[in-house]
PDB file of C-alpha atoms in Angstrom:
ATOM      1  CA  UNK F   1       0.000   0.000   0.000  1.00  0.00           C
ATOM      2  CA  UNK F   2       1.224   3.460  -0.845  1.00  0.00           C
ATOM      3  CA  UNK F   3       1.269   6.072   1.892  1.00  0.00           C
ATOM      4  CA  UNK F   4      -2.124   7.661   2.517  1.00  0.00           C
ATOM      5  CA  UNK F   5      -1.895  11.472   2.607  1.00  0.00           C
ATOM      6  CA  UNK F   6      -2.790  12.680   6.097  1.00  0.00           C
ATOM      7  CA  UNK F   7      -4.713  15.888   5.524  1.00  0.00           C
ATOM      8  CA  UNK F   8      -7.590  17.720   7.204  1.00  0.00           C
ATOM      9  CA  UNK F   9      -7.320  16.111  10.659  1.00  0.00           C
ATOM     10  CA  UNK F  10      -9.697  16.476  13.565  1.00  0.00           C
ATOM     11  CA  UNK F  11      -7.513  17.989  16.283  1.00  0.00           C
ATOM     12  CA  UNK F  12      -8.037  17.239  19.951  1.00  0.00           C
ATOM     13  CA  UNK F  13      -7.141  20.300  22.029  1.00  0.00           C
ATOM     14  CA  UNK F  14      -5.219  19.880  25.270  1.00  0.00           C
ATOM     15  CA  UNK F  15      -7.982  21.727  27.102  1.00  0.00           C
ATOM     16  CA  UNK F  16     -10.322  18.862  26.221  1.00  0.00           C
ATOM     17  CA  UNK F  17      -8.056  16.496  28.158  1.00  0.00           C
ATOM     18  CA  UNK F  18      -8.121  18.484  31.405  1.00  0.00           C
ATOM     19  CA  UNK F  19     -11.314  16.714  32.656  1.00  0.00           C
ATOM     20  CA  UNK F  20      -9.542  13.332  32.492  1.00  0.00           C
ATOM     21  CA  UNK F  21      -6.151  14.289  33.952  1.00  0.00           C
ATOM     22  CA  UNK F  22      -4.986  13.170  37.400  1.00  0.00           C
ATOM     23  CA  UNK F  23      -4.077  16.732  38.416  1.00  0.00           C
ATOM     24  CA  UNK F  24      -7.332  18.690  38.887  1.00  0.00           C
ATOM     25  CA  UNK F  25      -5.335  21.910  38.620  1.00  0.00           C
ATOM     26  CA  UNK F  26      -3.733  20.926  35.302  1.00  0.00           C
ATOM     27  CA  UNK F  27      -3.623  23.848  32.897  1.00  0.00           C
ATOM     28  CA  UNK F  28      -2.631  23.330  29.280  1.00  0.00           C
ATOM     29  CA  UNK F  29      -3.672  24.456  25.853  1.00  0.00           C
ATOM     30  CA  UNK F  30      -2.830  23.936  22.210  1.00  0.00           C
ATOM     31  CA  UNK F  31      -3.133  20.858  19.979  1.00  0.00           C
ATOM     32  CA  UNK F  32      -2.874  17.470  21.714  1.00  0.00           C
ATOM     33  CA  UNK F  33      -3.160  14.925  18.888  1.00  0.00           C
ATOM     34  CA  UNK F  34      -4.536  14.550  15.381  1.00  0.00           C
ATOM     35  CA  UNK F  35      -7.227  12.130  14.174  1.00  0.00           C
ATOM     36  CA  UNK F  36      -7.532  11.344  10.462  1.00  0.00           C
ATOM     37  CA  UNK F  37     -10.866   9.608   9.965  1.00  0.00           C
ATOM     38  CA  UNK F  38     -12.399   7.716   7.078  1.00  0.00           C
ATOM     39  CA  UNK F  39      -9.206   7.186   5.093  1.00  0.00           C
ATOM     40  CA  UNK F  40      -8.728   5.058   1.976  1.00  0.00           C
ATOM     41  CA  UNK F  41      -6.090   4.669  -0.691  1.00  0.00           C
ATOM     42  CA  UNK F  42      -8.418   4.018  -3.634  1.00  0.00           C
ATOM     43  CA  UNK F  43     -11.992   4.702  -4.632  1.00  0.00           C
ATOM     44  CA  UNK F  44     -12.723   0.962  -4.597  1.00  0.00           C
ATOM     45  CA  UNK F  45     -11.469   0.717  -1.013  1.00  0.00           C
ATOM     46  CA  UNK F  46     -13.549   3.738  -0.002  1.00  0.00           C
ATOM     47  CA  UNK F  47     -16.663   2.191  -1.521  1.00  0.00           C
ATOM     48  CA  UNK F  48     -16.039  -1.167   0.152  1.00  0.00           C
ATOM     49  CA  UNK F  49     -15.598   0.456   3.556  1.00  0.00           C
ATOM     50  CA  UNK F  50     -18.768   2.511   3.177  1.00  0.00           C
ATOM     51  CA  UNK F  51     -20.787  -0.482   1.987  1.00  0.00           C
ATOM     52  CA  UNK F  52     -19.624  -2.545   4.975  1.00  0.00           C
ATOM     53  CA  UNK F  53     -19.998   0.278   7.531  1.00  0.00           C
ATOM     54  CA  UNK F  54     -16.323   0.188   8.485  1.00  0.00           C
ATOM     55  CA  UNK F  55     -13.955   3.112   8.985  1.00  0.00           C
ATOM     56  CA  UNK F  56     -10.169   3.144   8.649  1.00  0.00           C
ATOM     57  CA  UNK F  57      -8.540   5.884  10.728  1.00  0.00           C
ATOM     58  CA  UNK F  58      -5.045   7.006  11.647  1.00  0.00           C
ATOM     59  CA  UNK F  59      -4.182   8.866  14.847  1.00  0.00           C
ATOM     60  CA  UNK F  60      -0.965  10.802  15.402  1.00  0.00           C
ATOM     61  CA  UNK F  61       0.040  11.428  19.016  1.00  0.00           C
ATOM     62  CA  UNK F  62       3.235  13.420  19.683  1.00  0.00           C
ATOM     63  CA  UNK F  63       5.579  12.397  22.471  1.00  0.00           C
ATOM     64  CA  UNK F  64       5.135  14.734  25.408  1.00  0.00           C
ATOM     65  CA  UNK F  65       4.316  14.886  29.106  1.00  0.00           C
ATOM     66  CA  UNK F  66       1.167  16.685  30.291  1.00  0.00           C
ATOM     67  CA  UNK F  67       0.949  17.574  33.986  1.00  0.00           C
ATOM     68  CA  UNK F  68       3.115  14.604  34.921  1.00  0.00           C
ATOM     69  CA  UNK F  69       1.334  12.050  32.731  1.00  0.00           C
ATOM     70  CA  UNK F  70       2.342  10.702  29.357  1.00  0.00           C
ATOM     71  CA  UNK F  71       0.049  12.217  26.759  1.00  0.00           C
ATOM     72  CA  UNK F  72      -3.080  10.151  26.234  1.00  0.00           C
ATOM     73  CA  UNK F  73      -6.397  10.069  24.407  1.00  0.00           C
ATOM     74  CA  UNK F  74      -9.530  11.115  26.209  1.00  0.00           C
ATOM     75  CA  UNK F  75     -10.909   7.595  26.600  1.00  0.00           C
ATOM     76  CA  UNK F  76     -14.289   6.223  25.609  1.00  0.00           C
ATOM     77  CA  UNK F  77     -16.695   3.301  25.571  1.00  0.00           C
ATOM     78  CA  UNK F  78     -18.543   1.954  22.552  1.00  0.00           C
ATOM     79  CA  UNK F  79     -22.298   1.688  22.146  1.00  0.00           C
ATOM     80  CA  UNK F  80     -24.010  -1.678  21.700  1.00  0.00           C
ATOM     81  CA  UNK F  81     -24.673  -3.249  18.319  1.00  0.00           C
ATOM     82  CA  UNK F  82     -28.175  -4.555  17.464  1.00  0.00           C
ATOM     83  CA  UNK F  83     -27.127  -7.984  18.784  1.00  0.00           C
ATOM     84  CA  UNK F  84     -26.652  -6.505  22.274  1.00  0.00           C
ATOM     85  CA  UNK F  85     -22.850  -6.610  22.412  1.00  0.00           C
ATOM     86  CA  UNK F  86     -20.768  -3.448  22.342  1.00  0.00           C
ATOM     87  CA  UNK F  87     -18.896  -2.741  19.124  1.00  0.00           C
ATOM     88  CA  UNK F  88     -15.205  -3.798  19.220  1.00  0.00           C
ATOM     89  CA  UNK F  89     -12.238  -2.024  17.668  1.00  0.00           C
ATOM     90  CA  UNK F  90      -8.816  -3.071  16.445  1.00  0.00           C
ATOM     91  CA  UNK F  91      -5.596  -1.029  16.462  1.00  0.00           C
ATOM     92  CA  UNK F  92      -2.251  -1.344  14.703  1.00  0.00           C
ATOM     93  CA  UNK F  93       0.879   0.475  15.863  1.00  0.00           C
ATOM     94  CA  UNK F  94       2.431   1.958  12.726  1.00  0.00           C
ATOM     95  CA  UNK F  95       5.264   3.928  14.352  1.00  0.00           C
ATOM     96  CA  UNK F  96       6.483   4.308  17.915  1.00  0.00           C
ATOM     97  CA  UNK F  97       5.058   2.474  20.893  1.00  0.00           C
ATOM     98  CA  UNK F  98       1.743   2.539  22.702  1.00  0.00           C
ATOM     99  CA  UNK F  99       0.019   1.634  25.934  1.00  0.00           C
ATOM    100  CA  UNK F 100      -3.642   0.679  25.678  1.00  0.00           C
ATOM    101  CA  UNK F 101      -5.433   0.916  29.018  1.00  0.00           C
ATOM    102  CA  UNK F 102      -8.562  -1.234  28.803  1.00  0.00           C
ATOM    103  CA  UNK F 103     -11.234  -1.417  31.465  1.00  0.00           C
ATOM    104  CA  UNK F 104     -14.325  -3.591  31.474  1.00  0.00           C
ATOM    105  CA  UNK F 105     -17.459  -1.578  32.084  1.00  0.00           C
ATOM    106  CA  UNK F 106     -18.106  -3.383  35.381  1.00  0.00           C
ATOM    107  CA  UNK F 107     -14.421  -2.818  36.337  1.00  0.00           C
ATOM    108  CA  UNK F 108     -13.858  -6.548  36.907  1.00  0.00           C
ATOM    109  CA  UNK F 109     -10.923  -6.553  34.477  1.00  0.00           C
ATOM    110  CA  UNK F 110      -8.401  -3.783  33.812  1.00  0.00           C
ATOM    111  CA  UNK F 111      -5.514  -4.358  31.422  1.00  0.00           C
ATOM    112  CA  UNK F 112      -2.497  -2.328  30.360  1.00  0.00           C
ATOM    113  CA  UNK F 113      -1.393  -3.571  26.951  1.00  0.00           C
ATOM    114  CA  UNK F 114       2.136  -2.672  25.842  1.00  0.00           C
ATOM    115  CA  UNK F 115       2.477  -2.595  22.061  1.00  0.00           C
ATOM    116  CA  UNK F 116       5.087  -1.548  19.552  1.00  0.00           C
ATOM    117  CA  UNK F 117       5.387  -1.122  15.792  1.00  0.00           C
ATOM    118  CA  UNK F 118       3.574  -3.910  13.943  1.00  0.00           C
ATOM    119  CA  UNK F 119       1.481  -5.092  16.895  1.00  0.00           C
ATOM    120  CA  UNK F 120      -2.290  -5.482  16.629  1.00  0.00           C
ATOM    121  CA  UNK F 121      -4.437  -4.854  19.700  1.00  0.00           C
ATOM    122  CA  UNK F 122      -8.115  -5.774  19.715  1.00  0.00           C
ATOM    123  CA  UNK F 123     -10.547  -3.988  22.034  1.00  0.00           C
ATOM    124  CA  UNK F 124     -13.284  -6.534  22.827  1.00  0.00           C
ATOM    125  CA  UNK F 125     -16.942  -5.721  23.515  1.00  0.00           C
ATOM    126  CA  UNK F 126     -17.597  -4.047  26.833  1.00  0.00           C
ATOM    127  CA  UNK F 127     -14.143  -2.522  27.370  1.00  0.00           C
ATOM    128  CA  UNK F 128     -13.522   1.205  27.490  1.00  0.00           C
ATOM    129  CA  UNK F 129     -10.066   2.272  26.419  1.00  0.00           C
ATOM    130  CA  UNK F 130      -7.435   4.980  26.573  1.00  0.00           C
ATOM    131  CA  UNK F 131      -4.335   5.139  24.354  1.00  0.00           C
ATOM    132  CA  UNK F 132      -1.116   6.452  25.896  1.00  0.00           C
ATOM    133  CA  UNK F 133       2.120   7.406  24.152  1.00  0.00           C
ATOM    134  CA  UNK F 134       4.820   6.419  26.698  1.00  0.00           C
ATOM    135  CA  UNK F 135       7.711   7.791  24.680  1.00  0.00           C
ATOM    136  CA  UNK F 136       9.201  11.095  23.519  1.00  0.00           C
ATOM    137  CA  UNK F 137       8.730   9.811  19.957  1.00  0.00           C
ATOM    138  CA  UNK F 138       5.550  10.258  17.930  1.00  0.00           C
ATOM    139  CA  UNK F 139       3.014   7.438  18.050  1.00  0.00           C
ATOM    140  CA  UNK F 140       1.250   6.716  14.769  1.00  0.00           C
ATOM    141  CA  UNK F 141      -1.520   4.144  14.905  1.00  0.00           C
ATOM    142  CA  UNK F 142      -4.280   2.919  12.638  1.00  0.00           C
ATOM    143  CA  UNK F 143      -7.635   1.485  13.587  1.00  0.00           C
ATOM    144  CA  UNK F 144     -10.568  -0.263  11.993  1.00  0.00           C
ATOM    145  CA  UNK F 145     -13.968   0.220  13.611  1.00  0.00           C
ATOM    146  CA  UNK F 146     -17.633   0.129  12.727  1.00  0.00           C
ATOM    147  CA  UNK F 147     -19.038   3.405  11.433  1.00  0.00           C
ATOM    148  CA  UNK F 148     -22.484   2.529  12.850  1.00  0.00           C
ATOM    149  CA  UNK F 149     -22.025   4.070  16.311  1.00  0.00           C
ATOM    150  CA  UNK F 150     -20.681   7.083  18.156  1.00  0.00           C
ATOM    151  CA  UNK F 151     -18.180   6.906  21.024  1.00  0.00           C
ATOM    152  CA  UNK F 152     -19.221   7.597  24.617  1.00  0.00           C
ATOM    153  CA  UNK F 153     -16.751   9.936  26.337  1.00  0.00           C
ATOM    154  CA  UNK F 154     -18.906  11.086  29.262  1.00  0.00           C
ATOM    155  CA  UNK F 155     -18.214   8.098  31.574  1.00  0.00           C
ATOM    156  CA  UNK F 156     -14.513   8.949  31.519  1.00  0.00           C
ATOM    157  CA  UNK F 157     -15.164  12.660  32.013  1.00  0.00           C
ATOM    158  CA  UNK F 158     -17.468  11.978  34.982  1.00  0.00           C
ATOM    159  CA  UNK F 159     -14.750   9.931  36.695  1.00  0.00           C
ATOM    160  CA  UNK F 160     -11.842  12.232  35.780  1.00  0.00           C
ATOM    161  CA  UNK F 161     -10.353   9.629  33.486  1.00  0.00           C
ATOM    162  CA  UNK F 162      -9.735   5.906  33.507  1.00  0.00           C
ATOM    163  CA  UNK F 163      -9.485   3.741  36.608  1.00  0.00           C
ATOM    164  CA  UNK F 164      -5.699   4.199  36.681  1.00  0.00           C
ATOM    165  CA  UNK F 165      -3.324   6.982  35.703  1.00  0.00           C
ATOM    166  CA  UNK F 166       0.011   6.287  34.002  1.00  0.00           C
ATOM    167  CA  UNK F 167       2.657   8.804  35.005  1.00  0.00           C
ATOM    168  CA  UNK F 168       5.830   9.623  33.106  1.00  0.00           C
ATOM    169  CA  UNK F 169       7.957   8.558  36.093  1.00  0.00           C
ATOM    170  CA  UNK F 170       6.666   4.994  35.754  1.00  0.00           C
ATOM    171  CA  UNK F 171       3.977   5.053  38.431  1.00  0.00           C
ATOM    172  CA  UNK F 172       0.572   3.527  37.769  1.00  0.00           C
ATOM    173  CA  UNK F 173      -1.810   5.076  40.280  1.00  0.00           C
ATOM    174  CA  UNK F 174      -5.443   4.214  40.976  1.00  0.00           C
ATOM    175  CA  UNK F 175      -7.962   6.966  40.280  1.00  0.00           C
ATOM    176  CA  UNK F 176      -9.460   7.813  43.702  1.00  0.00           C
ATOM    177  CA  UNK F 177     -12.895   8.406  42.183  1.00  0.00           C
ATOM    178  CA  UNK F 178     -13.259   4.709  41.449  1.00  0.00           C
ATOM    179  CA  UNK F 179     -14.321   2.237  44.172  1.00  0.00           C
ATOM    180  CA  UNK F 180     -11.689   0.307  46.099  1.00  0.00           C
ATOM    181  CA  UNK F 181     -13.153  -2.958  44.814  1.00  0.00           C
ATOM    182  CA  UNK F 182     -12.001  -2.482  41.214  1.00  0.00           C
ATOM    183  CA  UNK F 183      -9.630  -4.998  39.685  1.00  0.00           C
ATOM    184  CA  UNK F 184      -5.890  -4.377  39.862  1.00  0.00           C
ATOM    185  CA  UNK F 185      -4.086  -3.614  36.613  1.00  0.00           C
ATOM    186  CA  UNK F 186      -2.682  -6.612  34.828  1.00  0.00           C
ATOM    187  CA  UNK F 187      -0.063  -5.977  32.180  1.00  0.00           C
ATOM    188  CA  UNK F 188       0.271  -7.691  28.819  1.00  0.00           C
ATOM    189  CA  UNK F 189       3.219  -7.242  26.451  1.00  0.00           C
ATOM    190  CA  UNK F 190       2.454  -7.945  22.808  1.00  0.00           C
ATOM    191  CA  UNK F 191       6.006  -8.347  21.425  1.00  0.00           C
ATOM    192  CA  UNK F 192       4.709  -9.420  18.038  1.00  0.00           C
ATOM    193  CA  UNK F 193       2.285 -12.041  19.363  1.00  0.00           C
ATOM    194  CA  UNK F 194      -0.414 -12.490  16.692  1.00  0.00           C
ATOM    195  CA  UNK F 195      -4.113 -12.379  17.436  1.00  0.00           C
ATOM    196  CA  UNK F 196      -5.855 -15.755  17.273  1.00  0.00           C
ATOM    197  CA  UNK F 197      -8.004 -16.718  14.294  1.00  0.00           C
ATOM    198  CA  UNK F 198     -10.413 -15.539  13.011  1.00  0.00           C
ATOM    199  CA  UNK F 199      -9.192 -12.058  13.921  1.00  0.00           C
ATOM    200  CA  UNK F 200      -6.791 -10.152  11.630  1.00  0.00           C
ATOM    201  CA  UNK F 201      -3.170 -11.241  11.607  1.00  0.00           C
ATOM    202  CA  UNK F 202      -1.902  -8.859   8.930  1.00  0.00           C
ATOM    203  CA  UNK F 203      -1.688  -5.107   8.516  1.00  0.00           C
ATOM    204  CA  UNK F 204      -5.110  -3.546   8.965  1.00  0.00           C
ATOM    205  CA  UNK F 205      -5.220  -1.825   5.619  1.00  0.00           C
ATOM    206  CA  UNK F 206      -4.568  -5.168   3.918  1.00  0.00           C
ATOM    207  CA  UNK F 207      -7.790  -6.445   5.541  1.00  0.00           C
ATOM    208  CA  UNK F 208      -9.932  -4.049   3.521  1.00  0.00           C
ATOM    209  CA  UNK F 209     -11.949  -6.182   1.128  1.00  0.00           C
ATOM    210  CA  UNK F 210     -11.626  -9.258   3.347  1.00  0.00           C
ATOM    211  CA  UNK F 211     -15.172  -9.468   4.644  1.00  0.00           C
ATOM    212  CA  UNK F 212     -14.567 -12.602   6.691  1.00  0.00           C
ATOM    213  CA  UNK F 213     -11.678 -11.199   8.734  1.00  0.00           C
ATOM    214  CA  UNK F 214     -13.589  -8.005   9.590  1.00  0.00           C
ATOM    215  CA  UNK F 215     -17.055  -9.467  10.203  1.00  0.00           C
ATOM    216  CA  UNK F 216     -16.581  -9.139  13.979  1.00  0.00           C
ATOM    217  CA  UNK F 217     -16.621  -5.335  13.766  1.00  0.00           C
ATOM    218  CA  UNK F 218     -20.358  -5.125  13.067  1.00  0.00           C
ATOM    219  CA  UNK F 219     -21.515  -8.471  14.493  1.00  0.00           C
ATOM    220  CA  UNK F 220     -19.721  -8.697  17.844  1.00  0.00           C
ATOM    221  CA  UNK F 221     -22.241 -11.136  19.322  1.00  0.00           C
ATOM    222  CA  UNK F 222     -21.316 -13.750  16.736  1.00  0.00           C
ATOM    223  CA  UNK F 223     -17.762 -13.989  18.098  1.00  0.00           C
ATOM    224  CA  UNK F 224     -18.286 -14.413  21.838  1.00  0.00           C
ATOM    225  CA  UNK F 225     -16.359 -17.683  22.031  1.00  0.00           C
ATOM    226  CA  UNK F 226     -13.570 -16.284  19.864  1.00  0.00           C
ATOM    227  CA  UNK F 227     -13.097 -13.304  22.218  1.00  0.00           C
ATOM    228  CA  UNK F 228     -12.517 -15.744  25.073  1.00  0.00           C
ATOM    229  CA  UNK F 229      -9.525 -17.152  23.158  1.00  0.00           C
ATOM    230  CA  UNK F 230      -7.772 -13.801  22.891  1.00  0.00           C
ATOM    231  CA  UNK F 231      -4.393 -14.085  24.569  1.00  0.00           C
ATOM    232  CA  UNK F 232      -4.927 -10.672  26.111  1.00  0.00           C
ATOM    233  CA  UNK F 233      -8.022 -11.511  28.101  1.00  0.00           C
ATOM    234  CA  UNK F 234      -9.315 -13.954  30.697  1.00  0.00           C
TER     235      UNK F 234
END
């Protein structure tokens, strides 16, 4: 695949991140990260994605520290599909490294996934997620997700962020607004470990046109047993 031109991004402002930062007195402004949504290399690819209600995006997160934390996305949950299961999402690290902080909606499972260039990370139904760039280098990541829903940011805003904060000095600190009964963080390191079948095991853009490998994005309830086999989750 040739490089997709990254133009006309949606820009998340640093002020939008203040409600989810650990420091309630955090003050910052200016661009935080760029989101390039609905990308495609060819007209045929664009048509296929539209017809199958799938979106290919790229997000560019610079390496920086904000009020003691590594820069992060705002965090969100996904709405439920018609089959009653929340829509999943899949990420690919294109450049740099990433931390994906996943938390089950009932807080019974909280996972910090460490990923690097080439790794695929699947967000299963029912998990909210935050992406963190734990490096001074720019993080570039792609994702494939259903275009049939909108993300829910308010639960993270109401709780001042995710259940745990990841600080630039290496600390992982529980968010005091969450109950003491939440699960501890368990860490997973990808290190090139492939996702199990039938989930994608190649670059995400190469999956465009492969209806079988992306069917889980809009029919999450049909893959309940397959989610249980994911090496990331119990």
